Coordinates of C-alpha atoms in Angstrom, one line a residue:
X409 CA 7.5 9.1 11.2
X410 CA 5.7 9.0 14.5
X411 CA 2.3 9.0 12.1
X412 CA 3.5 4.9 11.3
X413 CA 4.1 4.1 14.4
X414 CA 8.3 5.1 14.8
X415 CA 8.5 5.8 18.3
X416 CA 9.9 9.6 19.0
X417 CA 13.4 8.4 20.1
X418 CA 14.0 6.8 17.2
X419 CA 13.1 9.2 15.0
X420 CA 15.2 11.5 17.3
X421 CA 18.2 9.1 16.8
X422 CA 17.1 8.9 12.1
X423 CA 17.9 12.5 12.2
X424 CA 21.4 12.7 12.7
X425 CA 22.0 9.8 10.2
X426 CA 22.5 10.4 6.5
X427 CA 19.5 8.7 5.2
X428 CA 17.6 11.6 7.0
X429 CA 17.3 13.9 4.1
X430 CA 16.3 11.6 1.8
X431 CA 13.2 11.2 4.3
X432 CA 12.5 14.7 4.5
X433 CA 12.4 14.8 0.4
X434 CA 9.9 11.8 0.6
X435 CA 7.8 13.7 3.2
X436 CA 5.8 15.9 1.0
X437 CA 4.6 13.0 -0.8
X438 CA 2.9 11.6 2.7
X439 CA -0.4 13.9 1.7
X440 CA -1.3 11.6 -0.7
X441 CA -1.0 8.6 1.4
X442 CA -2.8 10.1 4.4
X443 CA -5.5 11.4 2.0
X444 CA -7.0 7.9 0.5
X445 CA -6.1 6.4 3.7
X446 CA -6.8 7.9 6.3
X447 CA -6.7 6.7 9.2
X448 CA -3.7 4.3 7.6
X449 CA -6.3 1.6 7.4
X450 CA -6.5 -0.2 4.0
X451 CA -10.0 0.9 2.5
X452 CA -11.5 -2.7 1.7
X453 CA -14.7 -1.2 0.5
X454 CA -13.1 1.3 -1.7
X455 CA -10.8 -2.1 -2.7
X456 CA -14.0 -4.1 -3.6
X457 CA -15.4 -2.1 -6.2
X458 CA -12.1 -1.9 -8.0
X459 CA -12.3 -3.4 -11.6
X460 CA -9.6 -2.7 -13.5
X461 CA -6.5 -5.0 -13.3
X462 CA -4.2 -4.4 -10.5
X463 CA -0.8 -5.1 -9.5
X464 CA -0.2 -6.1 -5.9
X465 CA 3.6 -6.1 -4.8
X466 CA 5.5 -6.3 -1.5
X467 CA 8.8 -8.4 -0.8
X468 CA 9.4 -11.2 1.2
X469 CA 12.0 -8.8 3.1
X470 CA 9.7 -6.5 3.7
X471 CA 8.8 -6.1 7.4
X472 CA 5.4 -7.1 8.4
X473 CA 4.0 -3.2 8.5
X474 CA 4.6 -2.9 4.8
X475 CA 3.7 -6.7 4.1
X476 CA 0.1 -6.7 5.5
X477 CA -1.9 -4.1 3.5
X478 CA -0.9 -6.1 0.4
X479 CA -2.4 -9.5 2.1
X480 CA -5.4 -7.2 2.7
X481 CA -5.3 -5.9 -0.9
X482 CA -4.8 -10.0 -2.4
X483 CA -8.0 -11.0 0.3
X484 CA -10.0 -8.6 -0.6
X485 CA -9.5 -8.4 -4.6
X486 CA -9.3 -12.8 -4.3
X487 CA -5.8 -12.8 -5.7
X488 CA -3.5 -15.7 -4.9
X489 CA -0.3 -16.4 -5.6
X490 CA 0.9 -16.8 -9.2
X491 CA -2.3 -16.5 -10.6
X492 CA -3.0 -13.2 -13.3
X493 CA -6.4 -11.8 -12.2
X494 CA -8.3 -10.5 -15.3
X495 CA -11.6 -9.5 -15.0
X496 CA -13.9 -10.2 -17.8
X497 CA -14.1 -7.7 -20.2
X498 CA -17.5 -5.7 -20.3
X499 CA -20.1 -7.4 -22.3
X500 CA -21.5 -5.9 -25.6
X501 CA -24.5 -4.4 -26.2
X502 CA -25.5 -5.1 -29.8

């Protein structure tokens, strides 16, 4: 937890609480976010090449740490809003 930015003493004061061990199930699955992240920064070159369509989500309850990589994610890709963003189909070679 300290890896997102939990400071120690809270994560000191998560482990005696029941929602603890459903953390330490999630934990193994952190590999795979540390491994196309890496340094936890959202990868807008890796972002701007992507060409298949893509489904941003985060809620308006969210806190702001989980809220911005999707911004980032909508910036980069040029979604807004409401709007479906299909990209044009490749053209045919006849």
């Amino acid at each position: 937890m300290t890896t997102t930015g939990v400071p120690q003493d809270m994560v000191t004061l998560v482990r005696h609480t029941p929602v603890w061990a459903e953390y330490e199930a999630l934990a193994p699955t952190l590999a795979y976010d540390f491994a196309l992240l890496g340094d936890g920064t959202v990868p807008r070159a890796r972002l701007e090449g992507v060409r298949t369509p893509t489904l941003v989500l985060d809620g308006a309850a969210s806190p702001e740490l989980l809220r911005c990589p999707s911004r980032i994610v909508r910036s980069t890709t040029g979604w807004r809003p409401g709007r479906v963003r299909r990209p044009r189909p490749p053209r045919q070679a006849w």
